[in-house]
Amino acid sequence: MRKVIVLLFCFMSTLCQAQTKVHVKDKESKMPVPYANVWKAESLYRTADSTGIFSIDAKETTSYFKITCIGYHDTIAKITDEIFLRPNRISLEEVKVVKRKFENPIKLGKAKRGDNHYGVQWDTKIAMTAKYFPNNSNKGKYLSKAKFFATATNKNRLISVLVYSVGDDGKPSEIVNTETLIYKLKKGTHIVEADLNRLNIEFPANGIFIIIQHPLLEQNKVYAENSINPNAFFYEPLIAINHINEYQDSWYFKDGDWHKQERYSVNMELLLTD
């Protein structure tokens, strides 16, 4: 079957504009905060790079943005040269210490190349896709690894993996990660293997969502060839999916909410262990 790339939004023309560099830093240590997300009107607008820097159109500096990052309080602020995030120290009422055995693996789903791929276009309001894994009596199991295929036309493309709980409405609810999981890809089509062991997350009775997030970074951009608009681009990597005719298990984030994906299912495997 001929493979096609599913882009999430249509190309639009772009104009070159003056850019302002912004440094995202820890309020206490004054150290850079890598891969913070910058939101505008419930849309993911930018992602800071590994040094905590992102660029913004100069005309946008008077607007308010929300900056989020795992391990920090959400911050709403106007853009300045430096933005400081306050660490979010979670106080646990009860700590459950479990000695992991890493035995008796169980595989849910399957990582495969699929018959299609999806990418994220430059003006997208969607940067996150979710795969739901139900818990069918896998009591006492822990999340071990999430695997999926991704394609990159150049090296050093980045992809982020998040873990979300399941809400009462069946949608992705709260982020479960205690740290940012970012993976650098090789050129070509390769399997991404996200190590979830160190998160020590017990598989919830109502299941779990594994989220794939595209960092909106310069190093992930692919500019269109043979286009009437030389500035048109989309974001890699391309994620392997299968075309479907009705909802199965995948969701997408749009306009500040999660929606069932009725066009494709993300090809992903979740490994559980004791």
PDB file of N, CA and C in Angstrom, residues 181-245:
ATOM      1  N   LEU A 181      10.620  13.491  29.219  1.00  0.00           N
ATOM      2  CA  LEU A 181      11.195  12.410  28.423  1.00  0.00           C
ATOM      3  C   LEU A 181      11.332  12.891  26.980  1.00  0.00           C
ATOM      4  N   ILE A 182      12.565  13.218  26.585  1.00  0.00           N
ATOM      5  CA  ILE A 182      12.872  13.711  25.246  1.00  0.00           C
ATOM      6  C   ILE A 182      13.826  12.740  24.577  1.00  0.00           C
ATOM      7  N   TYR A 183      13.540  12.410  23.309  1.00  0.00           N
ATOM      8  CA  TYR A 183      14.376  11.455  22.590  1.00  0.00           C
ATOM      9  C   TYR A 183      14.858  12.054  21.274  1.00  0.00           C
ATOM     10  N   LYS A 184      16.159  11.887  21.012  1.00  0.00           N
ATOM     11  CA  LYS A 184      16.779  12.370  19.783  1.00  0.00           C
ATOM     12  C   LYS A 184      16.837  11.219  18.788  1.00  0.00           C
ATOM     13  N   LEU A 185      16.370  11.467  17.558  1.00  0.00           N
ATOM     14  CA  LEU A 185      16.232  10.410  16.574  1.00  0.00           C
ATOM     15  C   LEU A 185      17.355  10.418  15.547  1.00  0.00           C
ATOM     16  N   LYS A 186      17.599   9.258  14.974  1.00  0.00           N
ATOM     17  CA  LYS A 186      18.517   9.128  13.853  1.00  0.00           C
ATOM     18  C   LYS A 186      17.771   9.371  12.547  1.00  0.00           C
ATOM     19  N   LYS A 187      18.511   9.605  11.483  1.00  0.00           N
ATOM     20  CA  LYS A 187      17.911   9.767  10.171  1.00  0.00           C
ATOM     21  C   LYS A 187      17.348   8.434   9.703  1.00  0.00           C
ATOM     22  N   GLY A 188      16.185   8.478   9.061  1.00  0.00           N
ATOM     23  CA  GLY A 188      15.545   7.262   8.582  1.00  0.00           C
ATOM     24  C   GLY A 188      14.364   6.876   9.442  1.00  0.00           C
ATOM     25  N   THR A 189      13.913   5.648   9.282  1.00  0.00           N
ATOM     26  CA  THR A 189      12.790   5.130  10.062  1.00  0.00           C
ATOM     27  C   THR A 189      13.321   4.188  11.131  1.00  0.00           C
ATOM     28  N   HIS A 190      13.045   4.524  12.369  1.00  0.00           N
ATOM     29  CA  HIS A 190      13.549   3.736  13.491  1.00  0.00           C
ATOM     30  C   HIS A 190      12.471   3.644  14.570  1.00  0.00           C
ATOM     31  N   ILE A 191      12.620   2.658  15.431  1.00  0.00           N
ATOM     32  CA  ILE A 191      11.691   2.524  16.542  1.00  0.00           C
ATOM     33  C   ILE A 191      12.159   3.404  17.697  1.00  0.00           C
ATOM     34  N   VAL A 192      11.230   4.157  18.272  1.00  0.00           N
ATOM     35  CA  VAL A 192      11.501   4.955  19.464  1.00  0.00           C
ATOM     36  C   VAL A 192      11.116   4.112  20.668  1.00  0.00           C
ATOM     37  N   GLU A 193      12.025   3.962  21.605  1.00  0.00           N
ATOM     38  CA  GLU A 193      11.778   3.162  22.794  1.00  0.00           C
ATOM     39  C   GLU A 193      11.874   4.065  24.016  1.00  0.00           C
ATOM     40  N   ALA A 194      10.731   4.455  24.537  1.00  0.00           N
ATOM     41  CA  ALA A 194      10.688   5.352  25.695  1.00  0.00           C
ATOM     42  C   ALA A 194      10.771   4.537  26.972  1.00  0.00           C
ATOM     43  N   ASP A 195      11.796   4.795  27.780  1.00  0.00           N
ATOM     44  CA  ASP A 195      11.999   4.078  29.035  1.00  0.00           C
ATOM     45  C   ASP A 195      11.133   4.693  30.131  1.00  0.00           C
ATOM     46  N   LEU A 196      10.133   3.944  30.572  1.00  0.00           N
ATOM     47  CA  LEU A 196       9.211   4.412  31.608  1.00  0.00           C
ATOM     48  C   LEU A 196       9.518   3.801  32.968  1.00  0.00           C
ATOM     49  N   ASN A 197      10.514   2.922  33.028  1.00  0.00           N
ATOM     50  CA  ASN A 197      10.813   2.215  34.271  1.00  0.00           C
ATOM     51  C   ASN A 197      11.121   3.158  35.422  1.00  0.00           C
ATOM     52  N   ARG A 198      11.939   4.188  35.125  1.00  0.00           N
ATOM     53  CA  ARG A 198      12.381   5.061  36.214  1.00  0.00           C
ATOM     54  C   ARG A 198      11.266   5.946  36.764  1.00  0.00           C
ATOM     55  N   LEU A 199      10.138   6.009  36.053  1.00  0.00           N
ATOM     56  CA  LEU A 199       9.000   6.770  36.556  1.00  0.00           C
ATOM     57  C   LEU A 199       8.263   6.001  37.654  1.00  0.00           C
ATOM     58  N   ASN A 200       8.433   4.672  37.668  1.00  0.00           N
ATOM     59  CA  ASN A 200       7.842   3.824  38.703  1.00  0.00           C
ATOM     60  C   ASN A 200       6.329   4.021  38.810  1.00  0.00           C
ATOM     61  N   ILE A 201       5.636   3.940  37.657  1.00  0.00           N
ATOM     62  CA  ILE A 201       4.198   4.163  37.611  1.00  0.00           C
ATOM     63  C   ILE A 201       3.469   2.821  37.569  1.00  0.00           C
ATOM     64  N   GLU A 202       2.647   2.565  38.582  1.00  0.00           N
ATOM     65  CA  GLU A 202       1.824   1.352  38.578  1.00  0.00           C
ATOM     66  C   GLU A 202       0.680   1.524  37.590  1.00  0.00           C
ATOM     67  N   PHE A 203       0.403   0.487  36.818  1.00  0.00           N
ATOM     68  CA  PHE A 203      -0.635   0.535  35.790  1.00  0.00           C
ATOM     69  C   PHE A 203      -1.997   0.720  36.458  1.00  0.00           C
ATOM     70  N   PRO A 204      -2.650   1.867  36.251  1.00  0.00           N
ATOM     71  CA  PRO A 204      -3.926   2.136  36.927  1.00  0.00           C
ATOM     72  C   PRO A 204      -5.036   1.189  36.480  1.00  0.00           C
ATOM     73  N   ALA A 205      -6.011   1.004  37.351  1.00  0.00           N
ATOM     74  CA  ALA A 205      -7.120   0.097  37.059  1.00  0.00           C
ATOM     75  C   ALA A 205      -7.923   0.540  35.842  1.00  0.00           C
ATOM     76  N   ASN A 206      -8.006   1.873  35.616  1.00  0.00           N
ATOM     77  CA  ASN A 206      -8.783   2.378  34.483  1.00  0.00           C
ATOM     78  C   ASN A 206      -7.915   2.659  33.260  1.00  0.00           C
ATOM     79  N   GLY A 207      -6.677   2.150  33.267  1.00  0.00           N
ATOM     80  CA  GLY A 207      -5.825   2.299  32.097  1.00  0.00           C
ATOM     81  C   GLY A 207      -4.956   3.543  32.140  1.00  0.00           C
ATOM     82  N   ILE A 208      -4.295   3.808  31.022  1.00  0.00           N
ATOM     83  CA  ILE A 208      -3.335   4.917  30.950  1.00  0.00           C
ATOM     84  C   ILE A 208      -3.272   5.448  29.525  1.00  0.00           C
ATOM     85  N   PHE A 209      -2.873   6.712  29.392  1.00  0.00           N
ATOM     86  CA  PHE A 209      -2.620   7.312  28.084  1.00  0.00           C
ATOM     87  C   PHE A 209      -1.116   7.553  27.930  1.00  0.00           C
ATOM     88  N   ILE A 210      -0.559   7.138  26.799  1.00  0.00           N
ATOM     89  CA  ILE A 210       0.797   7.498  26.425  1.00  0.00           C
ATOM     90  C   ILE A 210       0.697   8.576  25.350  1.00  0.00           C
ATOM     91  N   ILE A 211       1.330   9.714  25.606  1.00  0.00           N
ATOM     92  CA  ILE A 211       1.217  10.890  24.740  1.00  0.00           C
ATOM     93  C   ILE A 211       2.503  11.083  23.941  1.00  0.00           C
ATOM     94  N   ILE A 212       2.356  11.331  22.641  1.00  0.00           N
ATOM     95  CA  ILE A 212       3.475  11.737  21.797  1.00  0.00           C
ATOM     96  C   ILE A 212       3.336  13.228  21.534  1.00  0.00           C
ATOM     97  N   GLN A 213       4.351  13.990  21.912  1.00  0.00           N
ATOM     98  CA  GLN A 213       4.331  15.437  21.716  1.00  0.00           C
ATOM     99  C   GLN A 213       5.488  15.855  20.821  1.00  0.00           C
ATOM    100  N   HIS A 214       5.193  16.648  19.805  1.00  0.00           N
ATOM    101  CA  HIS A 214       6.221  17.197  18.929  1.00  0.00           C
ATOM    102  C   HIS A 214       6.718  18.534  19.492  1.00  0.00           C
ATOM    103  N   PRO A 215       7.978  18.623  19.904  1.00  0.00           N
ATOM    104  CA  PRO A 215       8.529  19.929  20.269  1.00  0.00           C
ATOM    105  C   PRO A 215       8.584  20.835  19.033  1.00  0.00           C
ATOM    106  N   LEU A 216       8.048  22.039  19.158  1.00  0.00           N
ATOM    107  CA  LEU A 216       8.015  22.961  18.015  1.00  0.00           C
ATOM    108  C   LEU A 216       9.332  23.722  17.954  1.00  0.00           C
ATOM    109  N   LEU A 217      10.381  23.014  17.523  1.00  0.00           N
ATOM    110  CA  LEU A 217      11.738  23.543  17.493  1.00  0.00           C
ATOM    111  C   LEU A 217      12.251  23.637  16.070  1.00  0.00           C
ATOM    112  N   GLU A 218      13.219  24.527  15.869  1.00  0.00           N
ATOM    113  CA  GLU A 218      13.811  24.717  14.552  1.00  0.00           C
ATOM    114  C   GLU A 218      14.390  23.411  14.013  1.00  0.00           C
ATOM    115  N   GLN A 219      15.014  22.618  14.876  1.00  0.00           N
ATOM    116  CA  GLN A 219      15.660  21.399  14.410  1.00  0.00           C
ATOM    117  C   GLN A 219      14.666  20.321  13.980  1.00  0.00           C
ATOM    118  N   ASN A 220      13.373  20.536  14.238  1.00  0.00           N
ATOM    119  CA  ASN A 220      12.349  19.593  13.795  1.00  0.00           C
ATOM    120  C   ASN A 220      11.654  20.030  12.505  1.00  0.00           C
ATOM    121  N   LYS A 221      12.028  21.182  11.984  1.00  0.00           N
ATOM    122  CA  LYS A 221      11.347  21.728  10.810  1.00  0.00           C
ATOM    123  C   LYS A 221      11.826  21.074   9.513  1.00  0.00           C
ATOM    124  N   VAL A 222      10.869  20.871   8.603  1.00  0.00           N
ATOM    125  CA  VAL A 222      11.156  20.420   7.243  1.00  0.00           C
ATOM    126  C   VAL A 222      10.479  21.400   6.301  1.00  0.00           C
ATOM    127  N   TYR A 223      11.283  22.102   5.501  1.00  0.00           N
ATOM    128  CA  TYR A 223      10.725  23.090   4.598  1.00  0.00           C
ATOM    129  C   TYR A 223      10.272  22.430   3.305  1.00  0.00           C
ATOM    130  N   ALA A 224       9.144  22.900   2.781  1.00  0.00           N
ATOM    131  CA  ALA A 224       8.530  22.282   1.610  1.00  0.00           C
ATOM    132  C   ALA A 224       9.382  22.506   0.370  1.00  0.00           C
ATOM    133  N   GLU A 225       9.487  21.471  -0.457  1.00  0.00           N
ATOM    134  CA  GLU A 225      10.177  21.574  -1.736  1.00  0.00           C
ATOM    135  C   GLU A 225       9.143  21.742  -2.847  1.00  0.00           C
ATOM    136  N   ASN A 226       9.559  22.461  -3.896  1.00  0.00           N
ATOM    137  CA  ASN A 226       8.680  22.664  -5.065  1.00  0.00           C
ATOM    138  C   ASN A 226       7.337  23.270  -4.659  1.00  0.00           C
ATOM    139  N   SER A 227       7.410  24.204  -3.716  1.00  0.00           N
ATOM    140  CA  SER A 227       6.195  24.862  -3.253  1.00  0.00           C
ATOM    141  C   SER A 227       6.171  26.306  -3.733  1.00  0.00           C
ATOM    142  N   ILE A 228       4.966  26.846  -3.934  1.00  0.00           N
ATOM    143  CA  ILE A 228       4.859  28.245  -4.334  1.00  0.00           C
ATOM    144  C   ILE A 228       5.246  29.146  -3.170  1.00  0.00           C
ATOM    145  N   ASN A 229       5.273  28.594  -1.967  1.00  0.00           N
ATOM    146  CA  ASN A 229       5.671  29.342  -0.783  1.00  0.00           C
ATOM    147  C   ASN A 229       6.937  28.728  -0.198  1.00  0.00           C
ATOM    148  N   PRO A 230       8.104  29.341  -0.398  1.00  0.00           N
ATOM    149  CA  PRO A 230       9.365  28.765   0.081  1.00  0.00           C
ATOM    150  C   PRO A 230       9.481  28.730   1.606  1.00  0.00           C
ATOM    151  N   ASN A 231       8.597  29.451   2.311  1.00  0.00           N
ATOM    152  CA  ASN A 231       8.650  29.478   3.771  1.00  0.00           C
ATOM    153  C   ASN A 231       7.741  28.441   4.419  1.00  0.00           C
ATOM    154  N   ALA A 232       7.026  27.676   3.610  1.00  0.00           N
ATOM    155  CA  ALA A 232       6.116  26.681   4.163  1.00  0.00           C
ATOM    156  C   ALA A 232       6.907  25.516   4.742  1.00  0.00           C
ATOM    157  N   PHE A 233       6.490  25.030   5.902  1.00  0.00           N
ATOM    158  CA  PHE A 233       7.194  23.912   6.535  1.00  0.00           C
ATOM    159  C   PHE A 233       6.242  23.133   7.433  1.00  0.00           C
ATOM    160  N   PHE A 234       6.709  21.950   7.837  1.00  0.00           N
ATOM    161  CA  PHE A 234       6.021  21.180   8.860  1.00  0.00           C
ATOM    162  C   PHE A 234       7.074  20.604   9.797  1.00  0.00           C
ATOM    163  N   TYR A 235       6.600  19.990  10.891  1.00  0.00           N
ATOM    164  CA  TYR A 235       7.509  19.451  11.893  1.00  0.00           C
ATOM    165  C   TYR A 235       7.585  17.927  11.798  1.00  0.00           C
ATOM    166  N   GLU A 236       8.802  17.423  11.800  1.00  0.00           N
ATOM    167  CA  GLU A 236       9.050  15.994  11.962  1.00  0.00           C
ATOM    168  C   GLU A 236       9.330  15.726  13.443  1.00  0.00           C
ATOM    169  N   PRO A 237       9.446  14.466  13.833  1.00  0.00           N
ATOM    170  CA  PRO A 237       9.392  13.255  13.017  1.00  0.00           C
ATOM    171  C   PRO A 237       7.971  12.876  12.618  1.00  0.00           C
ATOM    172  N   LEU A 238       7.885  11.978  11.633  1.00  0.00           N
ATOM    173  CA  LEU A 238       6.612  11.430  11.207  1.00  0.00           C
ATOM    174  C   LEU A 238       6.341  10.164  12.012  1.00  0.00           C
ATOM    175  N   ILE A 239       5.130  10.059  12.547  1.00  0.00           N
ATOM    176  CA  ILE A 239       4.777   8.961  13.445  1.00  0.00           C
ATOM    177  C   ILE A 239       3.926   7.931  12.705  1.00  0.00           C
ATOM    178  N   ALA A 240       4.261   6.653  12.861  1.00  0.00           N
ATOM    179  CA  ALA A 240       3.560   5.574  12.167  1.00  0.00           C
ATOM    180  C   ALA A 240       2.146   5.389  12.711  1.00  0.00           C
ATOM    181  N   ILE A 241       1.194   5.309  11.797  1.00  0.00           N
ATOM    182  CA  ILE A 241      -0.214   5.134  12.153  1.00  0.00           C
ATOM    183  C   ILE A 241      -0.869   4.167  11.174  1.00  0.00           C
ATOM    184  N   ASN A 242      -2.051   3.719  11.499  1.00  0.00           N
ATOM    185  CA  ASN A 242      -2.899   2.965  10.587  1.00  0.00           C
ATOM    186  C   ASN A 242      -4.190   3.725  10.356  1.00  0.00           C
ATOM    187  N   HIS A 243      -4.626   3.760   9.109  1.00  0.00           N
ATOM    188  CA  HIS A 243      -5.899   4.407   8.786  1.00  0.00           C
ATOM    189  C   HIS A 243      -7.050   3.567   9.333  1.00  0.00           C
ATOM    190  N   ILE A 244      -8.054   4.237   9.887  1.00  0.00           N
ATOM    191  CA  ILE A 244      -9.237   3.560  10.427  1.00  0.00           C
ATOM    192  C   ILE A 244     -10.491   4.279   9.959  1.00  0.00           C
ATOM    193  N   ASN A 245     -11.624   3.663  10.155  1.00  0.00           N
ATOM    194  CA  ASN A 245     -12.907   4.254   9.752  1.00  0.00           C
ATOM    195  C   ASN A 245     -13.742   4.732  10.927  1.00  0.00           C
TER     196      ASN A 245
END
